[in-house]
PDB file of C-alpha atoms in Angstrom:
ATOM      1  CA  UNK A 182      -0.005   0.154   0.087  1.00  0.00           C
ATOM      2  CA  UNK A 183       2.925   2.034   0.409  1.00  0.00           C
ATOM      3  CA  UNK A 184       3.221   4.733  -2.642  1.00  0.00           C
ATOM      4  CA  UNK A 185       0.088   2.935  -3.902  1.00  0.00           C
ATOM      5  CA  UNK A 186      -3.589   4.521  -3.472  1.00  0.00           C
ATOM      6  CA  UNK A 187      -5.093   1.013  -3.569  1.00  0.00           C
ATOM      7  CA  UNK A 188      -5.408  -2.121  -1.934  1.00  0.00           C
ATOM      8  CA  UNK A 189      -5.298  -5.568  -3.876  1.00  0.00           C
ATOM      9  CA  UNK A 190      -8.415  -7.475  -3.190  1.00  0.00           C
ATOM     10  CA  UNK A 191      -9.358 -11.151  -3.395  1.00  0.00           C
ATOM     11  CA  UNK A 192     -12.638 -12.087  -5.397  1.00  0.00           C
ATOM     12  CA  UNK A 193     -13.424 -14.527  -2.551  1.00  0.00           C
ATOM     13  CA  UNK A 194     -13.538 -13.499   1.304  1.00  0.00           C
ATOM     14  CA  UNK A 195     -11.395 -15.691   3.652  1.00  0.00           C
ATOM     15  CA  UNK A 196     -11.811 -16.097   7.211  1.00  0.00           C
ATOM     16  CA  UNK A 197     -10.687 -15.434   9.800  1.00  0.00           C
ATOM     17  CA  UNK A 198      -7.885 -13.434   9.249  1.00  0.00           C
ATOM     18  CA  UNK A 199      -4.361 -14.748  10.599  1.00  0.00           C
ATOM     19  CA  UNK A 200      -2.215 -14.240  12.690  1.00  0.00           C
ATOM     20  CA  UNK A 201      -3.913 -13.535  15.790  1.00  0.00           C
ATOM     21  CA  UNK A 202      -2.622 -10.141  16.362  1.00  0.00           C
ATOM     22  CA  UNK A 203      -3.842  -9.208  12.869  1.00  0.00           C
ATOM     23  CA  UNK A 204      -7.393 -10.593  13.726  1.00  0.00           C
ATOM     24  CA  UNK A 205      -7.605  -8.637  16.896  1.00  0.00           C
ATOM     25  CA  UNK A 206      -6.658  -5.394  15.258  1.00  0.00           C
ATOM     26  CA  UNK A 207      -9.080  -6.268  12.475  1.00  0.00           C
ATOM     27  CA  UNK A 208     -12.089  -6.476  14.926  1.00  0.00           C
ATOM     28  CA  UNK A 209     -11.147  -2.828  16.349  1.00  0.00           C
ATOM     29  CA  UNK A 210     -10.883  -1.355  12.871  1.00  0.00           C
ATOM     30  CA  UNK A 211     -14.046  -3.039  11.380  1.00  0.00           C
ATOM     31  CA  UNK A 212     -15.783  -1.845  14.312  1.00  0.00           C
ATOM     32  CA  UNK A 213     -14.937   1.808  13.792  1.00  0.00           C
ATOM     33  CA  UNK A 214     -15.998   1.260  10.102  1.00  0.00           C
ATOM     34  CA  UNK A 215     -19.235  -0.095  11.012  1.00  0.00           C
ATOM     35  CA  UNK A 216     -20.132   3.474  12.569  1.00  0.00           C
ATOM     36  CA  UNK A 217     -22.314   5.443  10.385  1.00  0.00           C
ATOM     37  CA  UNK A 218     -20.453   7.974   7.718  1.00  0.00           C
ATOM     38  CA  UNK A 219     -17.051   5.707   8.335  1.00  0.00           C
ATOM     39  CA  UNK A 220     -14.559   5.054   5.723  1.00  0.00           C
ATOM     40  CA  UNK A 221     -11.122   3.803   5.585  1.00  0.00           C
ATOM     41  CA  UNK A 222      -8.997   6.398   3.659  1.00  0.00           C
ATOM     42  CA  UNK A 223      -5.818   5.471   1.759  1.00  0.00           C
ATOM     43  CA  UNK A 224      -3.737   8.646   0.456  1.00  0.00           C
ATOM     44  CA  UNK A 225      -0.935   8.361  -2.183  1.00  0.00           C
ATOM     45  CA  UNK A 226       2.462   7.948  -0.521  1.00  0.00           C
ATOM     46  CA  UNK A 227       0.816   7.311   2.911  1.00  0.00           C
ATOM     47  CA  UNK A 228       2.487   3.861   4.555  1.00  0.00           C
ATOM     48  CA  UNK A 229      -0.690   3.964   6.966  1.00  0.00           C
ATOM     49  CA  UNK A 230      -4.369   4.200   6.398  1.00  0.00           C
ATOM     50  CA  UNK A 231      -6.760   6.194   8.605  1.00  0.00           C
ATOM     51  CA  UNK A 232     -10.500   5.265   9.491  1.00  0.00           C
ATOM     52  CA  UNK A 233     -12.588   8.765   9.597  1.00  0.00           C
ATOM     53  CA  UNK A 234     -16.211   9.358  10.097  1.00  0.00           C
ATOM     54  CA  UNK A 235     -18.063  12.444   9.134  1.00  0.00           C
ATOM     55  CA  UNK A 236     -20.167  13.676  11.849  1.00  0.00           C
ATOM     56  CA  UNK A 237     -23.787  14.974  11.480  1.00  0.00           C
ATOM     57  CA  UNK A 238     -22.508  18.772  11.711  1.00  0.00           C
ATOM     58  CA  UNK A 239     -20.133  18.159   8.853  1.00  0.00           C
ATOM     59  CA  UNK A 240     -17.060  17.696  10.614  1.00  0.00           C
ATOM     60  CA  UNK A 241     -14.380  14.723  10.147  1.00  0.00           C
ATOM     61  CA  UNK A 242     -13.319  12.996  12.905  1.00  0.00           C
ATOM     62  CA  UNK A 243     -10.449  10.463  12.600  1.00  0.00           C
ATOM     63  CA  UNK A 244     -11.063   7.199  14.627  1.00  0.00           C
ATOM     64  CA  UNK A 245      -8.266   5.074  13.806  1.00  0.00           C
ATOM     65  CA  UNK A 246      -4.988   4.623  12.493  1.00  0.00           C
ATOM     66  CA  UNK A 247      -4.773   1.493  10.357  1.00  0.00           C
ATOM     67  CA  UNK A 248      -1.226  -0.499   9.872  1.00  0.00           C
ATOM     68  CA  UNK A 249      -0.924  -1.722   6.395  1.00  0.00           C
ATOM     69  CA  UNK A 250      -0.808  -5.499   7.092  1.00  0.00           C
ATOM     70  CA  UNK A 251      -4.268  -4.962   8.825  1.00  0.00           C
ATOM     71  CA  UNK A 252      -5.565  -2.860   5.783  1.00  0.00           C
ATOM     72  CA  UNK A 253      -4.716  -5.459   3.298  1.00  0.00           C
ATOM     73  CA  UNK A 254      -6.014  -8.333   5.340  1.00  0.00           C
ATOM     74  CA  UNK A 255      -9.520  -6.707   5.432  1.00  0.00           C
ATOM     75  CA  UNK A 256      -9.370  -5.993   1.378  1.00  0.00           C
ATOM     76  CA  UNK A 257      -8.051  -9.421   0.864  1.00  0.00           C
ATOM     77  CA  UNK A 258     -10.763 -11.246   3.180  1.00  0.00           C
ATOM     78  CA  UNK A 259     -13.427  -9.325   1.217  1.00  0.00           C
ATOM     79  CA  UNK A 260     -14.658  -7.387   4.282  1.00  0.00           C
ATOM     80  CA  UNK A 261     -14.095  -3.816   2.760  1.00  0.00           C
ATOM     81  CA  UNK A 262     -14.036  -2.691  -0.709  1.00  0.00           C
ATOM     82  CA  UNK A 263     -12.741   0.722  -2.527  1.00  0.00           C
ATOM     83  CA  UNK A 264     -15.944   3.027  -3.037  1.00  0.00           C
ATOM     84  CA  UNK A 265     -14.189   6.179  -4.295  1.00  0.00           C
ATOM     85  CA  UNK A 266     -10.787   6.427  -5.965  1.00  0.00           C
ATOM     86  CA  UNK A 267      -8.331   8.893  -6.758  1.00  0.00           C
ATOM     87  CA  UNK A 268      -5.739  10.729  -4.731  1.00  0.00           C
ATOM     88  CA  UNK A 269      -7.364   9.476  -1.644  1.00  0.00           C
ATOM     89  CA  UNK A 270      -9.021   6.090  -2.070  1.00  0.00           C
ATOM     90  CA  UNK A 271     -11.955   5.409   0.432  1.00  0.00           C
ATOM     91  CA  UNK A 272     -12.926   1.886   1.697  1.00  0.00           C
ATOM     92  CA  UNK A 273     -16.108   1.041   2.872  1.00  0.00           C
ATOM     93  CA  UNK A 274     -17.263  -1.890   5.017  1.00  0.00           C
ATOM     94  CA  UNK A 275     -19.059  -4.683   2.965  1.00  0.00           C
ATOM     95  CA  UNK A 276     -21.867  -6.865   4.308  1.00  0.00           C
ATOM     96  CA  UNK A 277     -19.148  -9.719   4.720  1.00  0.00           C
ATOM     97  CA  UNK A 278     -17.522  -7.428   7.070  1.00  0.00           C
ATOM     98  CA  UNK A 279     -20.460  -7.025   9.032  1.00  0.00           C
ATOM     99  CA  UNK A 280     -20.924 -10.376   9.258  1.00  0.00           C
ATOM    100  CA  UNK A 281     -17.415 -10.941  10.145  1.00  0.00           C
ATOM    101  CA  UNK A 282     -17.651  -8.297  12.961  1.00  0.00           C
ATOM    102  CA  UNK A 283     -20.582  -9.864  14.477  1.00  0.00           C
ATOM    103  CA  UNK A 284     -18.965 -13.133  14.893  1.00  0.00           C
ATOM    104  CA  UNK A 285     -15.894 -11.533  16.449  1.00  0.00           C
ATOM    105  CA  UNK A 286     -17.808  -9.524  18.901  1.00  0.00           C
ATOM    106  CA  UNK A 287     -19.736 -12.450  19.800  1.00  0.00           C
ATOM    107  CA  UNK A 288     -16.579 -14.738  20.575  1.00  0.00           C
ATOM    108  CA  UNK A 289     -15.614 -11.731  22.695  1.00  0.00           C
ATOM    109  CA  UNK A 290     -18.737 -11.355  24.524  1.00  0.00           C
ATOM    110  CA  UNK A 291     -19.063 -15.023  25.215  1.00  0.00           C
ATOM    111  CA  UNK A 292     -15.613 -15.320  26.603  1.00  0.00           C
ATOM    112  CA  UNK A 293     -16.226 -12.289  28.793  1.00  0.00           C
ATOM    113  CA  UNK A 294     -19.343 -13.950  30.077  1.00  0.00           C
ATOM    114  CA  UNK A 295     -17.482 -16.864  30.982  1.00  0.00           C
ATOM    115  CA  UNK A 296     -14.674 -15.050  32.622  1.00  0.00           C
ATOM    116  CA  UNK A 297     -17.448 -13.183  34.725  1.00  0.00           C
ATOM    117  CA  UNK A 298     -19.151 -16.451  35.626  1.00  0.00           C
ATOM    118  CA  UNK A 299     -15.809 -17.949  36.682  1.00  0.00           C
ATOM    119  CA  UNK A 300     -14.690 -15.044  38.785  1.00  0.00           C
ATOM    120  CA  UNK A 301     -18.272 -14.375  40.555  1.00  0.00           C
ATOM    121  CA  UNK A 302     -19.295 -17.893  40.773  1.00  0.00           C
ATOM    122  CA  UNK A 303     -22.428 -17.469  39.109  1.00  0.00           C
ATOM    123  CA  UNK A 304     -24.387 -17.602  35.783  1.00  0.00           C
ATOM    124  CA  UNK A 305     -23.939 -14.199  34.260  1.00  0.00           C
ATOM    125  CA  UNK A 306     -26.188 -15.138  30.940  1.00  0.00           C
ATOM    126  CA  UNK A 307     -28.694 -12.506  29.989  1.00  0.00           C
ATOM    127  CA  UNK A 308     -26.897  -9.320  31.778  1.00  0.00           C
ATOM    128  CA  UNK A 309     -26.546  -7.427  28.891  1.00  0.00           C
ATOM    129  CA  UNK A 310     -23.588  -7.327  26.043  1.00  0.00           C
ATOM    130  CA  UNK A 311     -20.836  -5.163  26.583  1.00  0.00           C
ATOM    131  CA  UNK A 312     -19.537  -5.272  23.154  1.00  0.00           C
ATOM    132  CA  UNK A 313     -21.862  -6.825  21.024  1.00  0.00           C
ATOM    133  CA  UNK A 314     -23.277  -3.840  19.241  1.00  0.00           C
ATOM    134  CA  UNK A 315     -21.262  -2.793  16.456  1.00  0.00           C
ATOM    135  CA  UNK A 316     -21.820   1.053  17.316  1.00  0.00           C
ATOM    136  CA  UNK A 317     -20.296   2.568  20.782  1.00  0.00           C
ATOM    137  CA  UNK A 318     -22.667   3.974  23.320  1.00  0.00           C
ATOM    138  CA  UNK A 319     -21.711   7.586  22.491  1.00  0.00           C
ATOM    139  CA  UNK A 320     -22.667   7.152  18.832  1.00  0.00           C
ATOM    140  CA  UNK A 321     -26.039   5.660  20.057  1.00  0.00           C
ATOM    141  CA  UNK A 322     -26.813   8.393  22.273  1.00  0.00           C
ATOM    142  CA  UNK A 323     -25.707  11.060  20.063  1.00  0.00           C
ATOM    143  CA  UNK A 324     -28.779  10.384  17.884  1.00  0.00           C
ATOM    144  CA  UNK A 325     -31.231  10.224  20.609  1.00  0.00           C
ATOM    145  CA  UNK A 326     -33.394  13.505  20.871  1.00  0.00           C
ATOM    146  CA  UNK A 327     -35.709  14.923  23.639  1.00  0.00           C
ATOM    147  CA  UNK A 328     -39.292  16.062  23.300  1.00  0.00           C
ATOM    148  CA  UNK A 329     -37.875  19.462  21.903  1.00  0.00           C
ATOM    149  CA  UNK A 330     -35.724  17.804  19.271  1.00  0.00           C
ATOM    150  CA  UNK A 331     -32.489  18.458  20.932  1.00  0.00           C
ATOM    151  CA  UNK A 332     -29.905  15.634  20.668  1.00  0.00           C
ATOM    152  CA  UNK A 333     -28.916  13.853  24.064  1.00  0.00           C
ATOM    153  CA  UNK A 334     -25.080  14.175  23.295  1.00  0.00           C
ATOM    154  CA  UNK A 335     -23.945  17.183  21.094  1.00  0.00           C
ATOM    155  CA  UNK A 336     -21.063  16.659  18.762  1.00  0.00           C
ATOM    156  CA  UNK A 337     -18.562  18.164  20.784  1.00  0.00           C
ATOM    157  CA  UNK A 338     -19.296  15.860  23.643  1.00  0.00           C
ATOM    158  CA  UNK A 339     -19.037  13.083  21.344  1.00  0.00           C
ATOM    159  CA  UNK A 340     -15.814  14.164  19.988  1.00  0.00           C
ATOM    160  CA  UNK A 341     -14.016  14.421  23.795  1.00  0.00           C
ATOM    161  CA  UNK A 342     -15.060  10.940  24.369  1.00  0.00           C
ATOM    162  CA  UNK A 343     -13.525   9.714  21.286  1.00  0.00           C
ATOM    163  CA  UNK A 344     -10.467  11.554  21.907  1.00  0.00           C
ATOM    164  CA  UNK A 345     -10.369   9.619  25.408  1.00  0.00           C
ATOM    165  CA  UNK A 346     -10.861   6.324  23.655  1.00  0.00           C
ATOM    166  CA  UNK A 347      -7.928   7.096  21.593  1.00  0.00           C
ATOM    167  CA  UNK A 348      -5.647   7.717  24.431  1.00  0.00           C
ATOM    168  CA  UNK A 349      -7.114   4.336  26.035  1.00  0.00           C
ATOM    169  CA  UNK A 350      -5.913   2.699  22.891  1.00  0.00           C
ATOM    170  CA  UNK A 351      -2.546   4.267  22.862  1.00  0.00           C
ATOM    171  CA  UNK A 352      -2.333   3.414  26.169  1.00  0.00           C
ATOM    172  CA  UNK A 353      -2.427  -0.374  25.297  1.00  0.00           C
ATOM    173  CA  UNK A 354      -5.484  -0.830  27.201  1.00  0.00           C
ATOM    174  CA  UNK A 355      -7.354  -3.124  25.109  1.00  0.00           C
ATOM    175  CA  UNK A 356      -9.806  -4.418  27.410  1.00  0.00           C
ATOM    176  CA  UNK A 357     -11.984  -6.337  25.338  1.00  0.00           C
ATOM    177  CA  UNK A 358      -9.123  -8.476  24.905  1.00  0.00           C
ATOM    178  CA  UNK A 359      -8.074  -8.535  28.298  1.00  0.00           C
ATOM    179  CA  UNK A 360     -10.231  -7.230  30.914  1.00  0.00           C
ATOM    180  CA  UNK A 361      -7.346  -7.634  33.694  1.00  0.00           C
ATOM    181  CA  UNK A 362      -5.535  -4.811  31.847  1.00  0.00           C
ATOM    182  CA  UNK A 363      -8.225  -2.336  32.560  1.00  0.00           C
ATOM    183  CA  UNK A 364      -8.780  -3.453  36.186  1.00  0.00           C
ATOM    184  CA  UNK A 365      -5.077  -3.071  36.768  1.00  0.00           C
ATOM    185  CA  UNK A 366      -4.819   0.600  35.198  1.00  0.00           C
ATOM    186  CA  UNK A 367      -7.619   1.404  37.428  1.00  0.00           C
ATOM    187  CA  UNK A 368      -5.680   0.179  40.649  1.00  0.00           C
ATOM    188  CA  UNK A 369      -2.550   1.925  39.870  1.00  0.00           C
ATOM    189  CA  UNK A 370      -1.930   4.905  42.472  1.00  0.00           C
ATOM    190  CA  UNK A 371      -0.456   7.487  40.482  1.00  0.00           C
ATOM    191  CA  UNK A 372       0.302   8.635  36.992  1.00  0.00           C
ATOM    192  CA  UNK A 373       3.845   8.480  35.474  1.00  0.00           C
ATOM    193  CA  UNK A 374       5.701  11.779  35.749  1.00  0.00           C
ATOM    194  CA  UNK A 375       6.362  13.557  32.471  1.00  0.00           C
ATOM    195  CA  UNK A 376       7.232  16.797  31.253  1.00  0.00           C
ATOM    196  CA  UNK A 377       4.646  19.127  29.832  1.00  0.00           C
ATOM    197  CA  UNK A 378       6.053  18.500  26.245  1.00  0.00           C
ATOM    198  CA  UNK A 379       6.139  14.730  26.783  1.00  0.00           C
ATOM    199  CA  UNK A 380       2.687  14.456  28.212  1.00  0.00           C
ATOM    200  CA  UNK A 381       1.305  15.507  24.519  1.00  0.00           C
ATOM    201  CA  UNK A 382       3.051  12.919  23.090  1.00  0.00           C
ATOM    202  CA  UNK A 383       1.785   9.947  21.189  1.00  0.00           C
ATOM    203  CA  UNK A 384       3.199   7.058  23.140  1.00  0.00           C
ATOM    204  CA  UNK A 385       1.513   4.641  25.376  1.00  0.00           C
ATOM    205  CA  UNK A 386       3.499   6.211  28.465  1.00  0.00           C
ATOM    206  CA  UNK A 387       2.002   9.935  27.642  1.00  0.00           C
ATOM    207  CA  UNK A 388      -1.448   8.326  27.221  1.00  0.00           C
ATOM    208  CA  UNK A 389      -1.548   6.703  30.251  1.00  0.00           C
ATOM    209  CA  UNK A 390      -0.652   9.743  32.285  1.00  0.00           C
ATOM    210  CA  UNK A 391      -3.420  11.531  30.301  1.00  0.00           C
ATOM    211  CA  UNK A 392      -5.657   8.918  31.262  1.00  0.00           C
ATOM    212  CA  UNK A 393      -4.586   9.321  34.904  1.00  0.00           C
ATOM    213  CA  UNK A 394      -4.887  13.158  34.770  1.00  0.00           C
ATOM    214  CA  UNK A 395      -8.537  12.467  33.342  1.00  0.00           C
ATOM    215  CA  UNK A 396      -9.557   9.872  36.424  1.00  0.00           C
ATOM    216  CA  UNK A 397      -8.073  11.971  38.996  1.00  0.00           C
ATOM    217  CA  UNK A 398      -9.998  15.175  37.775  1.00  0.00           C
ATOM    218  CA  UNK A 399     -13.565  13.203  36.946  1.00  0.00           C
ATOM    219  CA  UNK A 400     -12.922  11.238  40.412  1.00  0.00           C
ATOM    220  CA  UNK A 401     -14.996   7.917  41.199  1.00  0.00           C
ATOM    221  CA  UNK A 402     -18.280   7.597  39.511  1.00  0.00           C
ATOM    222  CA  UNK A 403     -17.936  10.077  36.750  1.00  0.00           C
ATOM    223  CA  UNK A 404     -14.587   8.510  35.881  1.00  0.00           C
ATOM    224  CA  UNK A 405     -15.703   5.134  36.071  1.00  0.00           C
ATOM    225  CA  UNK A 406     -18.917   5.551  33.477  1.00  0.00           C
ATOM    226  CA  UNK A 407     -17.117   7.901  31.181  1.00  0.00           C
ATOM    227  CA  UNK A 408     -14.353   5.201  30.807  1.00  0.00           C
ATOM    228  CA  UNK A 409     -16.507   2.291  30.570  1.00  0.00           C
ATOM    229  CA  UNK A 410     -19.016   3.908  28.190  1.00  0.00           C
ATOM    230  CA  UNK A 411     -16.276   5.615  26.030  1.00  0.00           C
ATOM    231  CA  UNK A 412     -13.407   3.006  26.281  1.00  0.00           C
ATOM    232  CA  UNK A 413     -14.717  -0.151  27.120  1.00  0.00           C
ATOM    233  CA  UNK A 414     -18.053   0.321  25.262  1.00  0.00           C
ATOM    234  CA  UNK A 415     -20.116  -0.883  28.080  1.00  0.00           C
ATOM    235  CA  UNK A 416     -23.767  -0.134  27.567  1.00  0.00           C
ATOM    236  CA  UNK A 417     -26.046   1.922  29.950  1.00  0.00           C
ATOM    237  CA  UNK A 418     -27.689  -0.783  31.437  1.00  0.00           C
ATOM    238  CA  UNK A 419     -24.636  -3.314  32.552  1.00  0.00           C
ATOM    239  CA  UNK A 420     -23.001   0.168  33.833  1.00  0.00           C
ATOM    240  CA  UNK A 421     -26.123   1.051  35.984  1.00  0.00           C
ATOM    241  CA  UNK A 422     -26.236  -2.496  37.389  1.00  0.00           C
ATOM    242  CA  UNK A 423     -22.541  -2.627  37.893  1.00  0.00           C
ATOM    243  CA  UNK A 424     -22.492   0.957  39.903  1.00  0.00           C
ATOM    244  CA  UNK A 425     -26.054   0.207  41.573  1.00  0.00           C
ATOM    245  CA  UNK A 426     -27.683   3.089  39.962  1.00  0.00           C
ATOM    246  CA  UNK A 427     -31.320   3.413  39.187  1.00  0.00           C
ATOM    247  CA  UNK A 428     -32.537   2.431  35.799  1.00  0.00           C
ATOM    248  CA  UNK A 429     -32.171   5.190  33.198  1.00  0.00           C
ATOM    249  CA  UNK A 430     -29.797   7.142  35.339  1.00  0.00           C
ATOM    250  CA  UNK A 431     -26.666   6.062  33.814  1.00  0.00           C
ATOM    251  CA  UNK A 432     -26.624   8.144  30.663  1.00  0.00           C
ATOM    252  CA  UNK A 433     -27.422  11.329  32.843  1.00  0.00           C
ATOM    253  CA  UNK A 434     -24.318  10.656  34.613  1.00  0.00           C
ATOM    254  CA  UNK A 435     -22.353  10.137  31.405  1.00  0.00           C
ATOM    255  CA  UNK A 436     -23.532  13.491  29.969  1.00  0.00           C
ATOM    256  CA  UNK A 437     -22.205  15.187  33.299  1.00  0.00           C
ATOM    257  CA  UNK A 438     -18.910  13.202  32.710  1.00  0.00           C
ATOM    258  CA  UNK A 439     -18.526  14.161  29.161  1.00  0.00           C
ATOM    259  CA  UNK A 440     -19.164  17.788  30.149  1.00  0.00           C
ATOM    260  CA  UNK A 441     -16.332  17.691  32.879  1.00  0.00           C
ATOM    261  CA  UNK A 442     -14.130  15.583  30.366  1.00  0.00           C
ATOM    262  CA  UNK A 443     -14.790  18.793  28.099  1.00  0.00           C
ATOM    263  CA  UNK A 444     -13.772  21.332  30.832  1.00  0.00           C
ATOM    264  CA  UNK A 445     -10.687  19.029  31.767  1.00  0.00           C
ATOM    265  CA  UNK A 446      -9.367  19.121  28.013  1.00  0.00           C
ATOM    266  CA  UNK A 447     -10.074  23.148  27.812  1.00  0.00           C
ATOM    267  CA  UNK A 448      -8.260  23.651  30.895  1.00  0.00           C
ATOM    268  CA  UNK A 449      -5.467  21.409  30.471  1.00  0.00           C
ATOM    269  CA  UNK A 450      -4.739  21.635  26.656  1.00  0.00           C
ATOM    270  CA  UNK A 451      -6.725  25.042  25.649  1.00  0.00           C
ATOM    271  CA  UNK A 452      -9.144  23.305  23.362  1.00  0.00           C
ATOM    272  CA  UNK A 453     -11.068  20.203  22.787  1.00  0.00           C
ATOM    273  CA  UNK A 454      -8.007  17.953  22.521  1.00  0.00           C
ATOM    274  CA  UNK A 455      -7.942  17.081  18.643  1.00  0.00           C
ATOM    275  CA  UNK A 456      -7.516  13.336  18.025  1.00  0.00           C
ATOM    276  CA  UNK A 457      -3.739  12.364  18.173  1.00  0.00           C
ATOM    277  CA  UNK A 458      -4.055   9.614  15.376  1.00  0.00           C
TER     278      UNK A 458
END
């Protein structure tokens, strides 16, 4: 794909993508591509592709950076296909890709439920999927409107939530493949000490420091619901049960948390924290 604006495709889908690290990355990328308005963009001379999504207010948000082997594997499997060609070629997810994504998410959810049952000593079936929906909780809530037609989550709140999710992924906290990683992060007593310049960097150490700063600012409750909804992609009902909250209260707490997160980014970075990707 380097110095080439298109990805070679195969006429027949293959499944699943191997090796496992490619398969796991493919799940993350397909999930991003399944979001409304999303595409994978490949520009001439780029060594990596990016997933971008157009928001309702006309802005374009970069939601993932895709390594060349992953992008090529998606195309070779028949899970994505070129829709627009030129200096920038845009790929969209195909029906076969949505089927593959559903199978991947079902496998992850089955493993998580088995782990929960083993840890808690009880049957957790029917407790609500954490990762079963292709769309993130933010995307679903951003389309909900009140009786006056106002959206429940405004585009700027969705944007700060996506920015937090990027730091989560940069920090290596892929909790959908290793739930213990997230629990260990939450138990860490303090953030690593970094200079102001280093704190703005794209590496995992800086990302972890930024996540710690967010959690310290938001505190228990707000921090939990924001991280679980934006980064772990847990639905509101599972979060409410986990936190012991009343039904339908989780989305209100989430919106309050995102408002506080927005203020955190403005206060610490002077803006709404653009995506690093």
